[in-house]
Amino acid sequence: MRITMIGSGYVGLVSGVCFADFGHDVICVDKDASKIAALQHGEIPIFEPGLEQLVADNVRAGRLSFTTDVETSVAASDVVFIAVGTPSRRGDGHADLSYVYAAAREIAEHVKDFTVIVTKSTVPVGTGDEVERIIRETNPQADVAVVSNPEFLREGAAIEDFKRPDRIVIGLNDDRARGVMTEVYRPLYLNQAPLLFTARRTSELIKYAANAFLAMKITFINEMSDLCEKVGANVQEVSRGIGLDGRIGSKFLHAGPGYGGSCFPKDTLALAKTAQDFDSPVRLIETTISINDNRKRAMGRKVIAAMGGDIRGKTIAVLGLTFKPNTDDMRDSPAISVIQALQDAGATVTGYDPEGMDNARLLIDNIAYADDAYAAARGADALVIVTEWNQFRALDFARLKSVMNAPVLVDLRNIYRHDEVTKHGFAYTSVGRPSND
Ligand code: NAD
């Protein structure tokens, strides 16, 4: 299959290189010329484990290339994927579909012969109908089938997720696309990954329902963790106790500073907006959004309380700035709100992140950045773990204590046990656990 991927970001680049690795001929397109130039020189514009090698292998094998030229790539393709961003629209929280619609127009202008157009971006119900309308309006001669194929990969484990998905959802209303999509995913299909064919609108909704459910699950355990703190119970044991029930499952039951990232916040909001528009409000999700929004700042207050209630003039080291480990993605990271709350209360913040500092500098410009955890801790009155990178899981507490102004650790990811920290003379605060656990 000859495939064009429009948009070479986290999803487009990973999907494109994996399709090439399956044996397809893939051209990744982006309108960001600097991104394409970097990719053409073998530089990967994002941090994603294993991506650099896989890109290099497939470029060498002649199956993967990069361009800003939509015309040539689209005209020569059997399948064109749209993997551009769908951020929250400023002001009202609906998904901003302008990039998707612009891509649809560009595709329509250059498409030749029968072509399957696949929306991989996360888009609200009915977007496929609009993409189809735009294509027909722009080029009435275009012979296309518009398909929905939402992506479920997780940043940080994206290649593994793409190559070993729990399921592949394909929504189509034109049966000509069925054989083409089966061929595109043949290697996974042969490996038993279920291909779930649905109508296009159903497929679009599946993606939002999945993300909203996961966001709700995280928020559920976060509320349980607050209750645990009040009643003297341990949220990690509650998670294990409920997660072992096969009907519930153990994943996404880790209490923490609230969900962030490039998907859950915007997708929950977009779903709530769509549901309101259709007079069928999703109140569980509306509540989830509001609980999570409040939680991030509440984590700032938790740090302030752990430091005795007054942090004016104090220095705080924040470890982990990305929304989760193994990515450089800072979009909607809880660290942003936590740091803001600490600064609002008069503290000075030093931050460190293994991969996210370049992106962090674009979003948080009024903190100091350190080269490692120990440099961040130097002179600090407290150390706060916001993201559970592996390198923070075995900190040298004696060394930290020797450089800090006061030995206070706030662990918002519960990666330590109380006794292994307090035995070094630290005051230790975690999430949803009794103070001696
Ligand atoms: P991203 O911002 O990393 O990448 C989008 C890319 O599209 C950018 O490089 C941008 O320059 C490019 N682009 C925009 N308009 C273009 C056009 N007309 N022609 C060519 N290139 C264009 O975004 P992302 O994180 O990859 O997300 C893409 C979509 O996938 C979103 O809808 C998102 O919700 C969804 N998604 C993301 C993830 C994730 O973990 N990041 C997971 C599943 C689904």
Coordinates of C-alpha atoms and ligand atoms in Angstrom, one line a residue:
M1 CA 0.0 0.0 0.0
R2 CA 1.1 3.5 -0.7
I3 CA 0.3 5.7 2.3
T4 CA 0.5 9.4 3.0
M5 CA 0.4 10.6 6.6
I6 CA -0.6 14.3 6.9
G7 CA 0.8 15.6 10.1
S8 CA 4.1 14.2 11.5
G9 CA 3.7 14.8 15.2
Y10 CA 3.4 12.2 18.0
V11 CA 0.7 10.2 16.3
G12 CA 1.5 10.8 12.6
L13 CA 5.2 10.1 12.9
V14 CA 4.8 6.9 15.0
S15 CA 1.9 5.6 12.9
G16 CA 3.8 6.4 9.7
V17 CA 7.0 4.7 10.7
C18 CA 5.1 1.6 12.0
F19 CA 3.2 1.3 8.8
A20 CA 6.5 1.5 6.9
D21 CA 7.8 -1.2 9.2
F22 CA 4.8 -3.4 8.2
G23 CA 6.1 -3.1 4.6
H24 CA 4.0 -0.3 3.2
D25 CA 5.5 2.7 1.3
V26 CA 4.9 5.7 3.6
I27 CA 5.4 9.4 3.0
C28 CA 5.0 11.6 6.1
V29 CA 4.0 15.2 5.4
D30 CA 4.1 18.2 7.7
K31 CA 3.5 21.9 7.0
D32 CA 6.2 22.6 9.6
A33 CA 9.2 22.8 7.3
S34 CA 11.7 22.8 10.1
K35 CA 10.2 19.5 11.4
I36 CA 10.5 17.9 7.9
A37 CA 14.1 19.2 7.4
A38 CA 15.1 17.7 10.8
L39 CA 13.5 14.4 9.9
Q40 CA 15.2 14.3 6.5
H41 CA 18.5 14.7 8.4
G42 CA 17.7 11.8 10.7
E43 CA 16.8 14.0 13.7
I44 CA 13.6 13.1 15.6
P45 CA 11.7 16.2 16.7
I46 CA 10.1 14.4 19.7
F47 CA 11.3 12.1 22.4
E48 CA 9.7 8.7 22.1
P49 CA 11.6 5.5 23.1
G50 CA 12.7 3.4 20.1
L51 CA 11.5 5.9 17.5
E52 CA 14.9 7.1 16.2
Q53 CA 16.1 3.6 15.4
L54 CA 12.8 2.6 13.7
V55 CA 12.8 5.7 11.6
A56 CA 16.4 5.2 10.6
D57 CA 15.8 1.5 9.7
N58 CA 12.8 2.2 7.5
V59 CA 14.3 5.2 5.8
R60 CA 17.3 3.0 4.9
A61 CA 15.0 0.3 3.6
G62 CA 13.5 2.9 1.3
R63 CA 10.0 2.6 2.7
L64 CA 9.7 5.9 4.6
S65 CA 10.3 9.5 3.5
F66 CA 9.4 13.0 4.6
T67 CA 8.1 16.0 2.7
T68 CA 6.2 19.2 2.9
D69 CA 4.8 18.5 -0.6
V70 CA 1.2 17.3 -0.2
E71 CA 0.5 17.3 -3.9
T72 CA 2.9 14.6 -5.1
S73 CA 2.4 12.4 -2.1
V74 CA -1.4 12.5 -2.1
A75 CA -1.7 11.9 -5.8
A76 CA 0.5 8.8 -5.6
S77 CA -1.3 7.2 -2.5
D78 CA -3.9 4.5 -2.0
V79 CA -4.6 5.7 1.5
V80 CA -4.2 9.2 3.1
F81 CA -4.3 9.5 6.8
I82 CA -5.1 12.8 8.6
A83 CA -3.1 13.0 11.9
V84 CA -3.1 16.7 12.6
G85 CA -3.8 18.3 16.0
T86 CA -7.3 18.8 17.3
P87 CA -6.6 21.1 20.3
S88 CA -9.3 22.7 22.5
R89 CA -10.8 25.7 20.7
R90 CA -10.0 28.9 22.6
G91 CA -13.0 30.2 24.5
D92 CA -15.5 27.4 24.3
G93 CA -13.6 24.0 24.7
H94 CA -15.0 22.5 21.5
A95 CA -12.4 20.6 19.5
D96 CA -10.7 23.0 17.0
L97 CA -11.1 21.2 13.7
S98 CA -9.6 23.9 11.5
Y99 CA -6.4 21.8 10.9
V100 CA -8.4 18.7 10.0
Y101 CA -10.6 20.7 7.6
A102 CA -7.6 22.5 6.0
A103 CA -6.0 19.1 5.5
A104 CA -9.2 17.7 3.9
R105 CA -9.2 20.7 1.5
E106 CA -5.6 20.1 0.5
I107 CA -6.1 16.4 0.0
A108 CA -9.2 17.1 -2.2
E109 CA -7.2 19.3 -4.5
H110 CA -4.6 16.7 -5.3
V111 CA -6.4 13.3 -5.0
K112 CA -6.3 11.1 -8.1
D113 CA -8.1 7.7 -8.7
F114 CA -10.0 6.0 -5.8
T115 CA -8.4 7.0 -2.5
V116 CA -9.3 6.1 1.1
I117 CA -9.1 9.2 3.4
V118 CA -8.7 8.2 7.0
T119 CA -9.1 10.5 10.0
K120 CA -6.7 9.3 12.7
S121 CA -6.9 12.6 14.7
T122 CA -9.4 12.5 17.6
V123 CA -12.4 14.2 16.2
P124 CA -16.0 14.7 17.4
V125 CA -18.9 12.7 16.1
G126 CA -19.9 13.9 12.6
T127 CA -16.5 15.2 11.6
G128 CA -16.2 12.5 9.0
D129 CA -19.4 13.7 7.4
E130 CA -18.0 17.2 7.2
V131 CA -14.6 16.0 5.9
E132 CA -16.5 14.2 3.1
R133 CA -18.6 17.3 2.4
I134 CA -15.5 19.5 2.2
I135 CA -13.8 17.0 -0.2
R136 CA -16.9 16.8 -2.5
E137 CA -17.3 20.6 -2.4
T138 CA -13.6 21.3 -3.2
N139 CA -13.3 18.6 -5.9
P140 CA -16.6 17.2 -7.1
Q141 CA -14.7 14.6 -9.3
A142 CA -12.8 13.2 -6.3
D143 CA -13.5 9.5 -5.8
V144 CA -12.9 8.9 -2.1
A145 CA -14.1 6.9 0.9
V146 CA -13.8 8.8 4.2
V147 CA -13.0 6.5 7.1
S148 CA -12.6 7.0 10.9
N149 CA -9.6 5.1 12.5
P150 CA -8.9 6.7 15.9
E151 CA -5.5 6.1 17.5
F152 CA -5.2 4.7 21.0
L153 CA -1.4 4.7 21.5
R154 CA 0.2 6.2 24.6
E155 CA 3.1 8.5 24.4
G156 CA 6.1 6.9 26.0
A157 CA 5.1 3.4 24.8
A158 CA 3.8 4.5 21.4
I159 CA 5.6 2.0 19.2
E160 CA 4.7 -1.0 21.3
D161 CA 1.1 0.2 21.6
F162 CA 0.8 0.7 17.8
K163 CA 2.3 -2.7 17.0
R164 CA 0.4 -4.6 19.7
P165 CA -2.9 -2.8 20.1
D166 CA -5.8 -4.1 22.1
R167 CA -8.0 -3.4 19.1
I168 CA -8.1 -1.5 15.9
V169 CA -11.3 0.5 15.4
I170 CA -12.3 1.3 11.9
G171 CA -15.5 3.3 11.1
L172 CA -16.7 3.4 7.6
N173 CA -19.9 3.9 5.6
D174 CA -18.4 3.0 2.2
D175 CA -17.7 -0.7 1.9
R176 CA -15.0 -0.2 -0.7
A177 CA -12.7 1.0 2.1
R178 CA -13.1 -2.2 4.1
G179 CA -10.6 -4.3 2.0
V180 CA -8.1 -1.4 1.9
M181 CA -8.1 -0.9 5.6
T182 CA -7.8 -4.6 6.2
E183 CA -4.7 -4.6 3.9
V184 CA -3.2 -1.6 5.8
Y185 CA -3.5 -3.4 9.1
R186 CA -2.8 -7.0 7.7
P187 CA 0.3 -7.7 9.9
L188 CA -1.6 -6.9 13.1
Y189 CA -4.7 -8.7 11.9
L190 CA -2.6 -11.8 11.3
N191 CA -1.2 -11.3 14.9
Q192 CA -4.8 -11.6 16.2
A193 CA -5.3 -7.9 17.0
P194 CA -9.1 -7.6 16.6
L195 CA -10.2 -5.3 13.8
L196 CA -13.5 -3.7 14.9
F197 CA -15.5 -2.4 12.0
T198 CA -18.3 0.0 12.9
A199 CA -20.2 2.8 11.3
R200 CA -18.2 6.0 11.1
R201 CA -20.0 8.0 13.8
T202 CA -19.7 5.1 16.2
S203 CA -16.0 4.9 15.7
E204 CA -15.6 8.6 16.3
L205 CA -17.5 8.3 19.6
I206 CA -15.6 5.2 20.7
K207 CA -12.3 7.2 21.0
Y208 CA -13.9 9.9 23.2
A209 CA -15.8 7.3 25.3
A210 CA -12.5 5.4 25.9
N211 CA -10.6 8.5 26.9
A212 CA -13.4 9.8 29.1
F213 CA -13.7 6.5 30.9
L214 CA -10.0 6.4 31.6
A215 CA -10.0 10.0 32.8
M216 CA -13.0 9.2 35.0
K217 CA -11.2 6.1 36.5
I218 CA -8.2 8.2 37.4
T219 CA -10.4 10.9 38.9
F220 CA -12.3 8.2 40.9
I221 CA -9.2 7.0 42.6
N222 CA -8.0 10.5 43.2
E223 CA -11.2 11.2 45.1
M224 CA -10.8 8.0 47.0
S225 CA -7.3 9.0 47.9
D226 CA -8.6 12.3 49.4
L227 CA -11.0 10.2 51.5
C228 CA -8.2 7.8 52.5
E229 CA -6.3 10.8 53.9
K230 CA -9.3 11.8 56.0
V231 CA -10.2 8.3 57.3
G232 CA -6.7 6.9 57.7
A233 CA -6.8 4.3 54.9
N234 CA -4.2 3.6 52.2
V235 CA -5.2 4.3 48.6
Q236 CA -2.6 2.0 47.1
E237 CA -4.2 -0.9 49.0
V238 CA -7.7 0.3 48.0
S239 CA -6.5 0.3 44.4
R240 CA -5.1 -3.2 44.6
G241 CA -8.2 -4.4 46.5
I242 CA -10.6 -3.2 43.8
G243 CA -8.2 -3.6 40.8
L244 CA -7.9 -7.4 41.3
D245 CA -11.6 -7.6 40.5
G246 CA -11.6 -8.5 36.8
R247 CA -14.7 -6.3 36.3
I248 CA -12.7 -3.2 37.4
G249 CA -9.1 -3.9 36.4
S250 CA -5.9 -2.5 38.0
K251 CA -4.9 0.0 35.3
F252 CA -5.4 3.7 35.7
L253 CA -6.0 3.4 39.4
H254 CA -2.9 5.3 40.6
A255 CA -3.7 8.3 42.8
G256 CA -1.7 11.4 41.8
P257 CA -1.8 15.1 41.0
G258 CA -4.6 14.7 38.4
Y259 CA -4.5 13.8 34.7
G260 CA -2.9 16.0 32.1
G261 CA -1.4 15.6 28.8
S262 CA -2.3 16.3 25.2
C263 CA -5.4 14.1 25.2
F264 CA -7.5 13.6 28.3
P265 CA -8.1 17.3 29.2
K266 CA -9.1 18.4 25.7
D267 CA -11.0 15.2 24.8
T268 CA -13.1 15.1 28.0
L269 CA -14.0 18.7 27.4
A270 CA -14.8 18.2 23.7
L271 CA -17.0 15.2 24.6
A272 CA -18.9 17.2 27.2
K273 CA -19.4 20.0 24.6
T274 CA -20.6 17.6 21.9
A275 CA -23.0 15.9 24.3
Q276 CA -24.5 19.3 25.4
D277 CA -25.0 20.2 21.8
F278 CA -26.9 17.0 21.2
D279 CA -29.0 17.7 24.4
S280 CA -27.6 14.6 26.0
P281 CA -25.2 15.9 28.7
V282 CA -22.5 13.6 30.1
R283 CA -22.7 14.7 33.7
L284 CA -20.2 12.2 35.0
I285 CA -17.6 13.6 32.6
E286 CA -18.5 17.2 33.3
T287 CA -17.9 16.4 37.0
T288 CA -14.7 14.6 36.2
I289 CA -13.4 17.6 34.4
S290 CA -14.2 20.0 37.2
I291 CA -12.7 17.7 39.9
N292 CA -9.5 17.3 37.9
D293 CA -9.2 21.0 37.3
N294 CA -9.4 21.7 41.0
R295 CA -7.1 18.9 41.9
K296 CA -4.0 20.3 40.2
R297 CA -4.0 23.5 42.3
A298 CA -5.0 21.5 45.4
M299 CA -1.7 19.7 44.9
G300 CA 0.0 23.0 45.2
R301 CA -1.8 23.6 48.5
K302 CA -0.7 20.2 49.7
V303 CA 2.9 21.1 49.2
I304 CA 2.4 24.4 51.0
A305 CA 0.8 22.5 54.0
A306 CA 3.7 20.0 54.0
M307 CA 6.0 23.0 54.4
G308 CA 4.2 24.4 57.4
G309 CA 1.7 26.7 55.6
D310 CA 3.8 29.7 54.7
I311 CA 6.2 29.4 51.7
R312 CA 6.8 33.0 51.0
G313 CA 10.5 33.5 50.2
K314 CA 11.2 29.7 50.2
T315 CA 12.7 27.7 47.4
I316 CA 11.1 24.5 46.1
A317 CA 12.6 21.9 43.8
V318 CA 10.2 20.3 41.4
L319 CA 11.2 16.9 39.9
G320 CA 9.4 15.9 36.7
L321 CA 7.7 18.5 34.5
T322 CA 6.2 16.4 31.7
F323 CA 2.6 15.1 32.2
K324 CA 4.0 11.5 32.5
P325 CA 7.4 9.8 32.3
N326 CA 9.1 8.8 29.0
T327 CA 7.8 11.7 27.0
D328 CA 8.9 15.3 26.4
D329 CA 5.2 16.3 26.1
M330 CA 4.4 19.2 28.4
R331 CA 0.8 19.9 27.1
D332 CA -1.5 20.4 30.1
S333 CA 1.0 18.9 32.5
P334 CA -0.1 19.0 36.2
A335 CA 3.4 20.4 36.9
I336 CA 2.3 23.7 35.3
S337 CA -0.5 24.3 37.7
V338 CA 1.4 23.0 40.8
I339 CA 4.3 25.4 40.0
Q340 CA 1.9 28.3 39.4
A341 CA 0.2 27.7 42.8
L342 CA 3.6 27.6 44.5
Q343 CA 4.7 30.8 42.8
D344 CA 1.4 32.5 43.7
A345 CA 2.1 31.7 47.3
G346 CA 5.5 33.5 47.1
A347 CA 7.9 30.6 46.5
T348 CA 10.8 30.4 44.1
V349 CA 10.9 27.2 42.0
T350 CA 13.7 25.2 40.4
G351 CA 12.6 22.5 38.0
Y352 CA 14.3 19.5 36.5
D353 CA 13.0 17.0 33.9
P354 CA 15.0 14.3 32.1
E355 CA 13.4 15.0 28.6
G356 CA 10.9 17.8 28.9
M357 CA 13.0 20.9 29.7
D358 CA 13.1 22.3 26.2
N359 CA 9.3 22.2 25.9
A360 CA 9.0 23.3 29.6
R361 CA 11.0 26.5 28.8
L362 CA 8.4 27.4 26.2
L363 CA 5.6 27.1 28.7
I364 CA 7.1 28.0 32.1
D365 CA 9.6 30.8 31.8
N366 CA 9.9 32.2 35.3
I367 CA 11.5 29.3 37.1
A368 CA 15.2 28.2 37.3
Y369 CA 16.1 25.0 35.5
A370 CA 18.7 22.6 36.9
D371 CA 20.8 19.9 35.2
D372 CA 19.8 17.0 37.5
A373 CA 17.8 16.2 40.6
Y374 CA 20.6 17.1 43.0
A375 CA 21.3 20.4 41.4
A376 CA 17.6 21.2 41.6
A377 CA 17.6 20.3 45.3
R378 CA 20.5 22.5 46.2
G379 CA 19.4 25.1 48.8
A380 CA 15.7 24.0 48.5
D381 CA 13.3 24.0 51.4
A382 CA 11.3 21.1 49.9
L383 CA 11.5 18.6 47.0
V384 CA 8.4 17.8 45.1
I385 CA 8.1 14.7 42.8
V386 CA 5.4 15.5 40.2
T387 CA 6.3 13.0 37.5
E388 CA 7.5 9.5 38.3
W389 CA 10.5 9.2 35.9
N390 CA 12.5 6.0 36.7
Q391 CA 15.6 8.1 37.7
F392 CA 13.6 9.6 40.6
R393 CA 12.7 6.2 42.0
A394 CA 16.1 5.6 43.6
L395 CA 17.2 9.0 44.8
D396 CA 20.2 9.2 47.2
F397 CA 18.5 10.8 50.2
A398 CA 21.8 11.3 52.2
R399 CA 23.1 13.3 49.2
L400 CA 19.9 15.2 48.9
K401 CA 19.8 16.1 52.6
S402 CA 23.3 17.4 52.4
V403 CA 22.5 19.9 49.7
M404 CA 19.0 20.9 50.8
N405 CA 18.1 23.7 53.1
A406 CA 15.4 21.6 54.8
P407 CA 14.7 17.8 54.3
V408 CA 11.1 17.9 53.1
L409 CA 9.9 15.5 50.4
V410 CA 6.4 15.7 48.8
D411 CA 5.8 12.6 46.7
L412 CA 2.8 13.3 44.5
R413 CA 3.2 9.9 42.7
N414 CA 3.6 7.6 45.8
I415 CA 6.9 6.1 44.5
Y416 CA 8.4 5.8 48.0
R417 CA 7.5 4.2 51.3
H418 CA 7.3 6.4 54.4
D419 CA 10.0 4.5 56.3
E420 CA 12.6 4.5 53.5
V421 CA 12.5 8.3 53.3
T422 CA 12.0 9.2 57.0
K423 CA 14.9 7.1 58.1
H424 CA 17.1 9.6 56.4
G425 CA 15.6 12.4 58.4
F426 CA 13.2 13.6 55.8
A427 CA 9.6 14.8 56.5
Y428 CA 7.6 12.8 54.0
T429 CA 4.1 13.5 52.5
S430 CA 2.5 11.4 49.8
V431 CA -1.0 11.0 48.3
G432 CA -3.8 9.1 50.0
R433 CA -1.7 7.2 52.5
P434 CA -1.6 7.4 56.3
S435 CA 1.4 9.4 57.4
N436 CA 3.3 6.4 58.6
D437 CA 2.8 4.2 55.4
Ligands
NAD1 P1 1.0 17.1 17.2 O1 0.7 18.5 17.5 O2 2.2 16.4 17.8 O3 1.2 16.9 15.6 C1 0.3 17.4 14.7 C2 1.2 17.8 13.4 O4 0.3 18.1 12.4 C3 2.1 19.0 13.7 O5 3.4 18.7 13.4 C4 1.6 20.0 12.6 O6 2.6 20.9 12.1 C5 1.0 19.2 11.6 N1 0.0 19.8 10.7 C6 -1.1 20.5 11.1 N2 -1.8 20.9 10.0 C7 -1.2 20.3 8.9 C8 -1.5 20.3 7.5 N3 -2.5 20.9 7.0 N4 -0.6 19.6 6.7 C9 0.5 18.9 7.2 N5 0.7 18.9 8.6 C10 -0.1 19.6 9.4 O7 -0.3 16.3 17.6 P2 -0.4 14.7 18.1 O8 -0.2 14.6 19.5 O9 0.3 13.9 17.1 O10 -2.0 14.5 17.9 C11 -2.6 14.4 16.6 C12 -4.0 13.9 16.8 O11 -4.0 12.6 17.3 C13 -4.9 14.7 17.8 O12 -6.2 14.7 17.3 C14 -4.8 13.9 19.1 O13 -5.9 14.1 19.9 C15 -4.7 12.5 18.5 N6 -4.1 11.5 19.5 C16 -3.0 11.9 20.1 C17 -2.3 11.0 21.0 C18 -1.1 11.3 21.7 O14 -0.7 10.6 22.6 N7 -0.4 12.4 21.4 C19 -2.9 9.7 21.1 C20 -4.0 9.4 20.4 C21 -4.6 10.3 19.6

